[in-house]
Amino acid sequence: MEDKKRSIDPVVEPLLEKAAREGIKTAWDRLKEQDPQCGFGQLGLCCRHCSNGPCRIDPFGEGPQEGVCGATADTIAARHFARMAAAGTAAHSDHARQVCATFLEAAEGKVPGYGVKDEMKLYELAMDLGIEVANKPKQEIAIEVGKKAIQIFGSQEGEIFLTKRAPIKRLELWRKQGVVPRGVDREVVEIMHRTHIGVDQEYHNIIQQAARCSLADGWGGSMIATELQDIMFGTPEPILSKVNLGVLKEDQVNIIVHGHEPLLSEMIVVASRDPEMLALAKSKGAAGINLAGICCTANEVLMRHGIPLAGNFLHQEIALITGVVDALVADVQCVMQSLGEIAQCYHTKVITTNYRAKMPFASHIQFDESNPLESAKKIVRTAIENFPNRDPRKIQLPNDKDASCELIAGFSHETINYLLGGTFRASYKPLNDNIINGRIRGIAGVVGCNNIHTTQDIAHLAMVRELIKHDVIVLTTGCSAMACGKFGLLTPEAMQYAGDGLRSVCEAVGIPPVLHMGSCVDNTRILMAATAVVKEGGLGDDISDLPAAGAAPEWMSEKAIAIGMYFVASGVYTLFGTNFPTLGAKNLTKYLMEEIESAYGGKWAFENDPIKGAHKMIEHIDKKRKALGLDKAKERVLYDMAMRRDLG
Ligand code: NFS
Ligand code: SF4
């Protein structure tokens, strides 16, 4: 394994050196211990689906080409891929299920402190769900919405109703392909069934179900999570905040919320501002209570309250190594098991809060949905009481100018609508016009994780900069958004990196060239924005007609596969970096990266070099511009004076 830089983020290395001095292992050390990682696994060529195995296929064609049951490389890799999509869908959707249940209870008045914050969005969603809203009290509508929303999961027949939000042509295409999802649970279960030994052994057929399941995530589970969270906690609006470990404060009680669900963290925000809690903190010698976040729980409370981000996936262990984290509060997903053990070296209390996700060396405080504030206060109190236990000799906080960076977050698809069109004529028309006249070349969604195989943040930063330099506006979520934030790309000043056309639009509207749209379930905001652009007109009549592309250059989680698959099935060219889980299966990979386009108008791509990746996306965007007859317009603005002179 070559020794490459672990992170491009300057706060990381000094803290990793501290960890080494203190004898603490991190993900980078454990990766070394894993070396060499299994080559069959990396290529998608190993199967453990039954006890006749494990079986593996020789990628060089010399050894075995079939498993004991006769399954080929394509079958094995397709089954594995589909199971990743199922796991990703299940993760997003189990989060969503909890949101629906809490929403319904809140609507029924059973959850003190939670209610309807965004009434407009409630009515809009109700109408999309086919619920009559005229002459009905708000509460009654909310209860009906809650009940209908929960049906997304268990319904057995018909079509998940939010799929009707897609452009008509898209919905018809899904019907023709037989992939309109019936219910989230049903699609997940069907993948588990079909990938059991001896069931579905035809890779096109397996991928069709992976698409159906992933669509149940994007246009079902994830979408309803975003919608109901917005209704309950407020639809995000542009908000100023900060990112990186410099947001931790030496003189305050530091609480980090980590994971994915905003249900509890919303109340931790309230509890951390409670006068009684602040007084308690004072009594322990702390100047205040400082809340910060990691991973998507962080994005949720950033988007709605401006709570600063401590960092993304590969920052979680490093945050503890600062020695100033008094409590790390974890809910579900992307939480490293190592946190519990690392915390043993410091005073930090790791607190799990969801019965689904416990771990050794952590204490568990179950989130009680019938009294969120009480749960939150209990957690905040634990953190405060832990403050005096800090060991000053173990504290090392990055505090130079790179230790935190300002950012603007809070771009829901609704606020983009207002910002572009103005409050009185909210519309996507100005965006469409600017795409048509070529100031904006296209739209890219750059999302996803950190992956230990890639220098932390390097691919996000390089790809996003390359895209905006070529006038592609970037929508970002998840850990990618945090990476962008750390390097100043989420501020209007980032216009300096943008091409002339994009810069002129950003200047006129006053937005950064890279828009933070939230957590990973909020990728559905990108689907909604794309749909709004289609419906506005002038750029074709389906998502697949748009000059747009998606990417996850440092992806690692199974959720990323579900997201990628629903983007592809929604008509989007979707490029992954770092690795791709089917590369050993030639026919399957060819299908996913080429042939599938004729069915869905979107396809997968793999490119490890982020700059080359950006150019593949731009190439796709240009192809779409050409198909729309917009290629001429583009040239007009992209040539600056020097280039014109060269032409002359
Ligand atoms: Ni998305 Fe957000 Fe980050 Fe990856 Fe994990 S936190 S849900 S899965 S690592 S982007
Ligand atoms: Fe081997 Fe087939 Fe069993 Fe997989 S399902 S482990 S390929 S025998």
XYZ file of C-alpha atoms and ligand atoms in Angstrom:
666
model
C 0.000 0.000 0.000
C 1.463 3.365 -0.958
C 1.786 5.853 1.875
C -0.382 8.717 0.776
C -1.464 11.778 2.689
C -4.211 10.956 5.128
C -6.074 14.233 4.759
C -5.743 17.551 2.996
C -7.351 19.193 6.004
C -4.492 20.833 7.961
C -6.130 20.211 11.352
C -5.866 16.440 10.941
C -2.139 15.648 10.933
C -1.174 17.315 14.257
C -4.021 15.491 15.989
C -3.040 12.168 14.421
C 0.480 12.761 15.722
C -0.980 13.371 19.163
C -2.961 10.143 18.849
C 0.223 8.256 17.982
C 1.995 9.742 21.022
C -0.885 8.664 23.212
C -0.994 5.164 21.727
C -4.410 5.628 20.141
C -5.285 3.886 16.906
C -7.444 5.535 14.285
C -9.070 4.359 11.062
C -5.835 5.043 9.155
C -3.862 2.740 11.469
C -6.506 0.051 11.234
C -6.447 0.294 7.452
C -2.723 -0.482 7.547
C -3.445 -3.530 9.692
C -5.987 -4.677 7.102
C -3.467 -4.444 4.292
C -3.755 -6.232 1.922
C -7.515 -6.037 1.802
C -9.269 -8.847 -0.037
C -8.940 -8.393 -3.803
C -11.930 -10.612 -4.565
C -14.106 -8.521 -2.279
C -12.896 -5.275 -3.820
C -13.948 -6.482 -7.254
C -17.324 -7.805 -6.087
C -16.246 -11.379 -6.781
C -16.804 -13.087 -3.467
C -20.037 -14.635 -2.271
C -21.018 -15.734 1.216
C -24.726 -16.138 0.594
C -24.740 -19.799 1.565
C -22.649 -22.278 3.435
C -21.502 -24.152 0.333
C -19.251 -21.124 0.034
C -17.620 -18.813 0.558
C -16.956 -18.812 -3.178
C -14.800 -16.524 -5.232
C -14.273 -15.920 -8.918
C -10.794 -15.534 -10.350
C -10.651 -12.121 -12.023
C -7.815 -13.236 -14.316
C -9.889 -16.000 -15.877
C -7.471 -18.760 -14.856
C -9.114 -20.046 -11.686
C -12.786 -20.745 -10.995
C -15.363 -18.783 -12.982
C -18.396 -20.069 -11.058
C -19.366 -20.550 -7.450
C -20.310 -23.993 -6.146
C -23.950 -23.375 -7.140
C -22.904 -22.242 -10.608
C -23.371 -18.532 -9.951
C -21.201 -16.470 -12.301
C -19.221 -13.306 -11.625
C -22.084 -11.166 -12.931
C -24.646 -12.889 -10.737
C -22.491 -12.721 -7.633
C -21.612 -9.056 -8.096
C -25.191 -8.095 -9.009
C -26.566 -9.826 -5.921
C -24.032 -8.077 -3.739
C -24.757 -4.732 -5.368
C -28.501 -5.179 -4.925
C -28.044 -6.040 -1.257
C -26.055 -2.849 -0.803
C -28.951 -0.913 -2.326
C -31.357 -2.748 -0.016
C -29.276 -1.962 3.064
C -28.964 1.666 2.054
C -32.682 1.947 1.430
C -33.401 0.255 4.750
C -31.101 2.661 6.606
C -32.675 5.800 5.164
C -36.135 4.411 5.471
C -35.922 3.161 9.016
C -34.838 6.674 9.922
C -37.847 7.922 7.946
C -40.194 5.481 9.668
C -39.179 6.931 13.023
C -39.775 10.435 11.699
C -43.260 9.468 10.463
C -44.182 7.858 13.768
C -43.000 10.863 15.751
C -44.715 13.244 13.334
C -48.016 11.445 13.775
C -47.703 11.421 17.548
C -46.770 15.089 17.504
C -49.811 15.838 15.324
C -51.943 14.022 17.849
C -50.479 16.271 20.534
C -48.546 13.511 22.268
C -45.038 14.921 21.848
C -44.510 18.084 23.878
C -42.422 20.639 22.020
C -42.991 19.233 18.518
C -45.637 20.466 16.117
C -46.049 21.998 12.679
C -43.485 24.711 11.956
C -43.934 24.965 8.190
C -47.662 25.130 7.512
C -47.303 25.812 3.791
C -45.247 22.704 3.335
C -47.798 20.671 5.276
C -50.548 21.755 2.879
C -48.401 21.104 -0.173
C -47.475 17.637 1.012
C -51.086 16.898 1.969
C -52.192 17.764 -1.550
C -49.454 15.606 -3.071
C -50.711 12.773 -0.898
C -54.235 13.284 -2.215
C -55.565 14.611 1.071
C -58.414 17.134 0.993
C -57.263 20.299 2.775
C -60.121 22.762 2.276
C -62.016 23.701 5.444
C -60.025 21.345 7.607
C -58.162 22.350 10.747
C -54.390 22.123 10.564
C -54.202 19.382 13.170
C -56.610 17.134 11.323
C -54.583 17.529 8.127
C -51.354 16.773 9.968
C -52.818 13.591 11.424
C -53.999 12.454 8.003
C -50.584 13.241 6.517
C -48.873 11.253 9.270
C -51.114 8.239 8.711
C -50.707 8.323 4.970
C -46.950 8.810 5.220
C -46.518 5.666 7.275
C -48.213 3.669 4.513
C -45.146 4.250 2.319
C -43.372 1.530 4.236
C -45.900 -1.268 4.555
C -47.961 -0.896 1.416
C -47.951 -4.050 -0.735
C -49.502 -2.946 -4.012
C -49.859 0.118 -6.185
C -47.333 2.937 -6.456
C -45.584 4.893 -3.715
C -47.530 8.103 -4.121
C -44.596 10.535 -4.039
C -43.405 9.024 -7.337
C -46.213 11.096 -8.839
C -44.125 14.172 -8.087
C -41.669 13.143 -10.811
C -42.060 14.542 -14.329
C -44.897 12.670 -16.114
C -42.532 11.243 -18.686
C -40.319 9.802 -15.940
C -43.219 8.138 -14.172
C -44.351 6.617 -17.452
C -40.834 5.334 -18.093
C -40.751 3.728 -14.644
C -44.095 2.077 -15.345
C -42.783 0.737 -18.623
C -39.661 -0.614 -16.926
C -41.750 -2.131 -14.134
C -39.881 -0.298 -11.406
C -42.459 1.925 -9.730
C -41.978 0.923 -6.096
C -44.952 -0.541 -4.233
C -43.783 -0.059 -0.669
C -40.365 0.400 0.905
C -40.432 -2.705 3.056
C -41.689 -4.870 0.230
C -38.923 -3.802 -2.146
C -36.201 -4.361 0.473
C -37.563 -7.788 1.381
C -37.831 -8.746 -2.263
C -34.138 -7.986 -2.788
C -33.228 -10.125 0.210
C -35.331 -12.936 -1.225
C -34.094 -12.662 -4.771
C -30.437 -12.599 -3.735
C -30.732 -15.728 -1.582
C -29.034 -18.798 -3.049
C -30.769 -20.167 -6.081
C -33.321 -17.442 -6.793
C -32.584 -14.603 -9.208
C -29.542 -15.500 -11.337
C -29.895 -13.007 -14.142
C -28.095 -9.754 -13.581
C -30.404 -7.474 -15.590
C -33.316 -8.761 -13.586
C -31.491 -8.303 -10.275
C -30.548 -4.721 -11.167
C -34.137 -3.976 -12.139
C -35.158 -4.811 -8.571
C -32.226 -2.811 -7.193
C -33.603 0.153 -9.156
C -37.129 -0.384 -7.872
C -35.909 -0.615 -4.290
C -33.684 2.442 -4.599
C -36.536 4.449 -6.092
C -38.502 3.488 -2.979
C -35.722 5.201 -1.059
C -35.357 8.362 -3.154
C -38.997 8.981 -3.967
C -40.281 7.285 -0.800
C -38.426 6.866 2.479
C -35.805 9.573 2.117
C -38.244 12.011 0.557
C -40.854 11.629 3.274
C -38.137 12.018 5.938
C -37.030 15.341 4.471
C -40.606 16.564 4.039
C -41.801 15.725 7.533
C -38.614 16.983 9.179
C -39.100 20.285 7.365
C -42.742 20.485 8.414
C -41.922 19.663 12.036
C -38.691 21.575 12.468
C -38.868 24.193 9.712
C -37.780 24.281 6.082
C -34.173 25.490 5.960
C -33.314 29.001 4.862
C -29.837 30.391 4.204
C -27.947 30.539 7.462
C -24.407 31.457 8.446
C -22.254 29.075 10.445
C -18.802 27.549 10.760
C -17.109 24.235 10.109
C -14.096 22.296 11.384
C -12.616 21.400 14.749
C -11.863 25.016 15.563
C -15.557 25.321 16.452
C -14.869 23.351 19.653
C -14.264 25.670 22.608
C -11.774 25.095 25.376
C -13.708 27.083 27.990
C -17.164 25.651 27.259
C -18.956 22.358 27.638
C -18.599 20.738 24.205
C -21.342 18.401 23.058
C -21.064 16.710 19.680
C -24.165 15.256 18.057
C -23.294 12.490 15.603
C -25.316 10.233 13.365
C -28.304 10.992 11.191
C -31.557 11.767 12.948
C -32.662 15.259 13.902
C -35.444 14.075 16.226
C -33.392 14.201 19.403
C -30.756 16.710 18.332
C -33.483 19.318 17.689
C -34.216 19.158 21.390
C -30.566 19.070 22.385
C -30.354 22.457 20.665
C -33.183 23.689 22.897
C -31.731 22.095 26.028
C -28.299 23.586 25.391
C -29.868 27.074 25.482
C -31.973 26.387 28.565
C -31.215 28.875 31.402
C -31.194 26.065 33.967
C -28.596 24.151 31.932
C -26.520 27.270 31.343
C -26.524 27.995 35.075
C -25.425 24.435 35.783
C -22.596 24.811 33.273
C -21.493 28.051 34.990
C -21.491 26.322 38.342
C -19.056 23.770 36.945
C -16.716 26.499 35.727
C -17.709 26.469 32.047
C -18.335 29.678 30.122
C -21.245 28.150 28.239
C -22.552 25.147 26.348
C -21.201 24.636 22.864
C -22.978 22.315 20.486
C -21.372 21.007 17.299
C -22.091 18.128 14.955
C -20.541 15.341 12.933
C -22.036 13.583 9.896
C -25.651 14.118 8.937
C -27.196 14.835 12.337
C -24.841 17.794 12.133
C -26.173 18.799 8.734
C -29.736 18.646 10.058
C -29.114 21.031 12.965
C -26.846 23.200 10.853
C -29.498 23.654 8.178
C -32.193 24.710 10.634
C -30.309 26.336 13.525
C -26.846 27.207 12.275
C -25.218 24.806 14.749
C -21.566 24.578 13.642
C -20.104 21.468 12.059
C -17.177 19.793 13.810
C -16.534 17.735 10.708
C -17.355 14.857 8.410
C -17.012 11.074 8.609
C -13.231 10.843 8.987
C -13.238 13.611 11.591
C -15.145 11.649 14.219
C -12.173 10.045 15.935
C -10.043 13.151 15.563
C -12.641 15.237 17.361
C -12.242 13.074 20.462
C -8.449 13.324 20.292
C -8.701 17.085 20.979
C -9.520 16.113 24.551
C -12.247 18.762 24.889
C -15.344 16.800 23.913
C -17.410 16.315 27.059
C -20.079 14.208 25.411
C -20.472 12.616 22.015
C -24.113 11.820 21.415
C -24.697 9.203 18.732
C -27.931 8.088 17.134
C -27.663 5.854 14.045
C -25.359 5.260 11.038
C -21.741 6.079 10.206
C -20.670 5.988 13.864
C -17.329 4.171 14.248
C -17.227 1.531 16.946
C -13.755 2.767 17.844
C -15.225 5.924 19.420
C -16.145 4.089 22.610
C -12.630 2.816 23.033
C -10.925 6.091 22.137
C -13.118 7.855 24.663
C -11.591 5.619 27.345
C -8.325 7.498 26.889
C -10.032 10.795 27.663
C -12.824 11.977 29.888
C -15.315 11.952 26.975
C -18.665 10.271 27.518
C -20.002 8.507 24.449
C -23.781 8.290 24.725
C -25.903 6.152 22.421
C -29.546 7.192 22.192
C -31.319 4.792 19.847
C -32.086 1.202 20.863
C -31.060 0.132 17.355
C -27.506 1.323 17.801
C -25.587 0.463 20.954
C -21.886 -0.156 21.378
C -19.298 -1.210 23.937
C -17.786 1.481 26.186
C -20.761 3.780 25.659
C -23.554 4.633 28.031
C -27.068 4.447 26.684
C -29.710 7.102 27.274
C -32.745 6.035 25.276
C -34.471 8.881 23.434
C -38.002 9.020 24.790
C -40.254 10.320 22.005
C -43.039 11.116 24.412
C -40.782 13.605 26.165
C -37.917 14.736 23.910
C -36.877 17.693 26.058
C -36.413 15.520 29.133
C -34.178 13.100 27.194
C -32.210 16.017 25.804
C -31.754 17.639 29.200
C -30.547 14.389 30.687
C -27.877 14.192 28.008
C -26.844 17.829 28.305
C -26.646 17.467 32.096
C -24.381 14.419 31.714
C -22.081 16.445 29.470
C -21.977 19.400 31.861
C -21.218 17.199 34.830
C -18.391 15.661 32.873
C -16.757 19.025 32.118
C -14.641 19.173 35.317
C -13.194 15.741 34.480
C -11.160 17.058 31.547
C -7.460 16.392 31.728
C -5.732 19.663 30.723
C -2.557 17.761 29.754
C -4.483 15.921 27.065
C -5.997 18.974 25.410
C -4.855 20.020 21.957
C -7.231 22.241 20.061
C -6.395 23.474 16.599
C -6.747 27.233 16.727
C -4.936 28.643 13.719
C -6.786 30.312 10.898
C -7.532 27.012 9.162
C -9.166 25.509 12.226
C -12.587 26.706 11.227
C -14.140 28.257 8.176
C -17.326 30.254 7.668
C -20.049 28.857 5.475
C -23.592 29.451 4.343
C -25.961 26.490 4.449
C -29.724 26.119 4.322
C -30.496 25.814 0.617
C -33.712 23.840 0.438
C -35.189 23.619 -3.044
C -37.861 26.058 -1.871
C -35.318 28.704 -0.851
C -33.464 28.350 -4.134
C -36.804 29.051 -5.731
C -37.290 32.256 -3.698
C -33.711 33.419 -4.015
C -33.715 33.122 -7.749
C -37.138 34.469 -8.465
C -37.756 36.765 -5.518
C -40.447 36.351 -2.863
C -43.233 37.691 -5.064
C -42.450 35.656 -8.128
C -40.699 32.623 -6.717
C -39.688 30.480 -9.642
C -36.952 28.467 -11.241
C -37.242 30.521 -14.414
C -34.106 32.600 -13.800
C -32.103 29.395 -13.296
C -33.501 27.882 -16.471
C -32.842 31.116 -18.374
C -29.250 31.166 -17.198
C -28.768 27.563 -18.228
C -30.311 28.295 -21.593
C -28.204 31.423 -22.199
C -25.127 29.467 -21.125
C -24.014 31.520 -18.130
C -24.618 28.343 -16.183
C -23.379 25.372 -18.174
C -25.202 22.803 -16.077
C -26.028 21.478 -12.630
C -24.017 18.932 -10.658
C -24.907 17.191 -7.429
C -21.709 16.281 -5.578
C -22.490 14.266 -2.489
C -21.431 11.404 -0.264
C -18.881 10.294 2.243
C -15.216 10.251 3.096
C -13.509 6.998 2.174
C -10.340 5.900 3.965
C -8.826 4.829 0.626
C -8.846 8.423 -0.571
C -7.002 11.300 1.092
C -9.745 12.914 3.159
C -11.648 15.620 1.220
C -9.178 15.759 -1.671
C -11.582 14.432 -4.289
C -14.538 16.550 -3.153
C -12.491 19.713 -3.271
C -10.808 19.018 -6.601
C -13.974 17.905 -8.348
C -16.170 20.738 -7.078
C -13.599 23.402 -7.917
C -13.170 21.989 -11.403
C -16.925 21.980 -11.950
C -17.535 25.560 -10.852
C -14.503 26.711 -12.816
C -16.351 25.417 -15.866
C -19.586 27.201 -14.938
C -21.350 24.191 -13.481
C -23.341 25.120 -10.359
C -22.892 22.532 -7.607
C -25.524 21.249 -5.200
C -24.010 19.358 -2.304
C -25.084 17.329 0.737
C -23.704 15.029 3.426
C -20.006 14.744 4.142
C -19.199 16.241 0.750
C -20.894 19.484 1.778
C -18.737 19.553 4.903
C -15.610 19.042 2.830
C -16.659 21.961 0.613
C -17.333 24.054 3.701
C -13.920 23.381 5.215
C -12.239 24.850 2.157
C -14.399 27.931 1.805
C -16.512 26.787 -1.120
C -19.814 27.478 0.655
C -19.305 31.228 0.812
C -20.017 33.890 -1.822
C -16.239 34.502 -1.927
C -15.906 31.101 -3.590
C -17.078 32.913 -6.726
C -13.402 33.631 -7.331
C -13.023 29.986 -8.352
C -16.050 30.046 -10.637
C -16.065 30.628 -14.355
C -17.223 34.049 -15.641
C -20.739 32.927 -16.440
C -21.485 31.220 -13.144
C -19.795 34.033 -11.249
C -22.011 36.646 -12.862
C -25.133 34.738 -11.793
C -23.862 34.200 -8.236
C -23.015 37.892 -7.979
C -26.424 38.950 -9.214
C -28.318 36.627 -6.869
C -25.859 36.763 -3.979
C -25.377 33.019 -3.579
C -22.280 30.845 -3.398
C -21.498 28.732 -6.480
C -21.818 25.643 -4.261
C -25.111 25.226 -2.407
C -25.360 23.142 0.769
C -28.706 21.344 0.577
C -28.493 19.274 3.746
C -28.016 15.715 4.898
C -27.959 12.592 2.743
C -31.705 11.960 3.015
C -31.955 15.519 1.672
C -30.602 14.345 -1.663
C -34.301 14.229 -2.402
C -34.139 18.040 -2.402
C -31.908 17.653 -5.461
C -34.530 15.395 -7.094
C -37.165 18.018 -6.352
C -34.991 20.842 -7.672
C -34.321 18.863 -10.863
C -38.035 18.197 -11.242
C -38.817 21.887 -10.693
C -36.339 22.811 -13.422
C -38.013 20.340 -15.811
C -41.479 21.645 -14.971
C -40.363 25.252 -15.425
C -39.799 24.453 -19.088
C -37.287 25.080 -21.813
C -34.929 22.270 -20.881
C -36.690 19.177 -22.132
C -39.442 17.234 -20.471
C -37.632 14.760 -18.286
C -34.804 14.777 -15.731
C -32.686 12.839 -18.227
C -32.901 15.779 -20.661
C -31.253 18.211 -18.233
C -27.625 19.256 -18.542
C -26.952 17.725 -15.144
C -24.824 15.041 -13.493
C -24.202 13.583 -10.066
C -21.129 12.309 -8.242
C -19.931 10.727 -5.009
C -16.147 10.900 -5.351
C -15.322 9.544 -1.863
C -18.341 7.305 -1.239
C -18.136 4.385 1.183
C -21.557 3.540 2.657
C -24.247 1.243 1.286
C -26.560 4.234 1.448
C -24.478 5.792 -1.314
C -25.289 2.845 -3.589
C -29.021 3.300 -2.949
C -28.695 7.027 -3.650
C -26.622 6.480 -6.789
C -29.066 3.886 -8.058
C -32.120 6.106 -7.567
C -30.328 8.946 -9.334
C -29.455 6.673 -12.261
C -33.028 5.335 -12.371
C -34.255 8.939 -12.266
C -32.255 9.679 -15.422
C -29.015 11.094 -14.016
C -25.436 10.351 -15.090
C -23.885 9.351 -11.748
C -20.139 9.073 -11.252
C -18.484 7.330 -8.309
C -14.840 7.632 -7.323
C -12.468 5.598 -5.117
C -13.902 2.183 -5.970
C -16.913 0.568 -7.584
C -18.327 -2.690 -6.237
C -18.824 -4.590 -9.507
C -15.553 -4.020 -11.356
C -14.658 -7.729 -11.479
C -17.906 -8.580 -13.260
C -17.399 -7.431 -16.828
C -20.881 -7.830 -18.291
C -22.633 -6.377 -15.278
C -20.299 -3.386 -15.175
C -20.831 -2.777 -18.891
C -24.554 -2.928 -18.297
C -24.466 -0.452 -15.376
C -22.087 1.958 -17.082
C -23.387 1.813 -20.650
C -26.399 -0.244 -21.615
C -28.634 0.768 -18.729
C -28.856 4.264 -20.244
C -31.244 3.031 -22.919
C -33.664 1.943 -20.192
C -33.425 4.886 -17.778
C -31.674 7.744 -19.576
C -29.113 7.758 -16.754
C -26.111 5.539 -16.111
C -23.283 4.844 -13.684
C -19.684 5.865 -14.208
C -16.485 5.212 -12.309
C -13.446 7.468 -12.268
C -10.856 7.602 -9.552
C -9.287 10.891 -10.634
C -11.601 13.710 -9.483
C -10.487 16.135 -12.195
C -11.042 13.560 -14.918
C -14.322 12.729 -13.190
C -15.398 16.367 -13.323
C -14.610 16.444 -17.042
C -16.610 13.298 -17.688
C -19.538 15.021 -15.982
C -18.990 18.172 -18.033
C -18.822 16.083 -21.197
C -22.187 14.569 -20.291
C -23.606 18.023 -19.539
C -22.394 19.275 -22.917
C -23.949 16.278 -24.644
C -27.272 17.186 -23.077
C -26.870 20.857 -23.994
C -26.248 19.831 -27.564
C -29.339 17.626 -27.609
C -31.336 20.624 -26.397
C -29.768 22.823 -29.071
C -27.989 24.951 -26.462
C -24.406 24.279 -27.501
C -24.161 27.526 -29.463
C -25.294 29.710 -26.591
C -22.605 28.283 -24.363
C -19.747 29.319 -26.575
C -20.919 32.909 -26.548
C -20.211 33.473 -22.876
C -17.444 31.040 -22.200
C -14.923 32.762 -24.434
C -13.143 35.575 -22.667
C -11.345 38.411 -24.442
C -8.024 36.608 -24.696
C -9.639 33.559 -26.226
C -11.550 35.724 -28.688
C -8.315 37.366 -29.770
C -6.787 33.927 -30.264
C -9.731 33.017 -32.443
C -9.369 36.223 -34.479
Ni -24.248 9.980 3.764
Fe -24.427 11.254 6.051
Fe -21.307 10.978 5.604
Fe -21.572 9.050 3.937
Fe -22.267 8.754 6.359
S -22.711 10.777 7.260
S -25.767 9.814 5.319
S -23.315 7.945 4.475
S -20.335 9.137 5.671
S -22.139 11.123 3.507
Fe -21.116 -20.097 -3.445
Fe -23.478 -20.022 -4.719
Fe -23.395 -20.298 -2.051
Fe -22.685 -17.985 -3.190
S -24.709 -18.898 -3.215
S -21.614 -19.025 -1.531
S -21.724 -18.681 -5.100
S -22.613 -21.729 -3.561
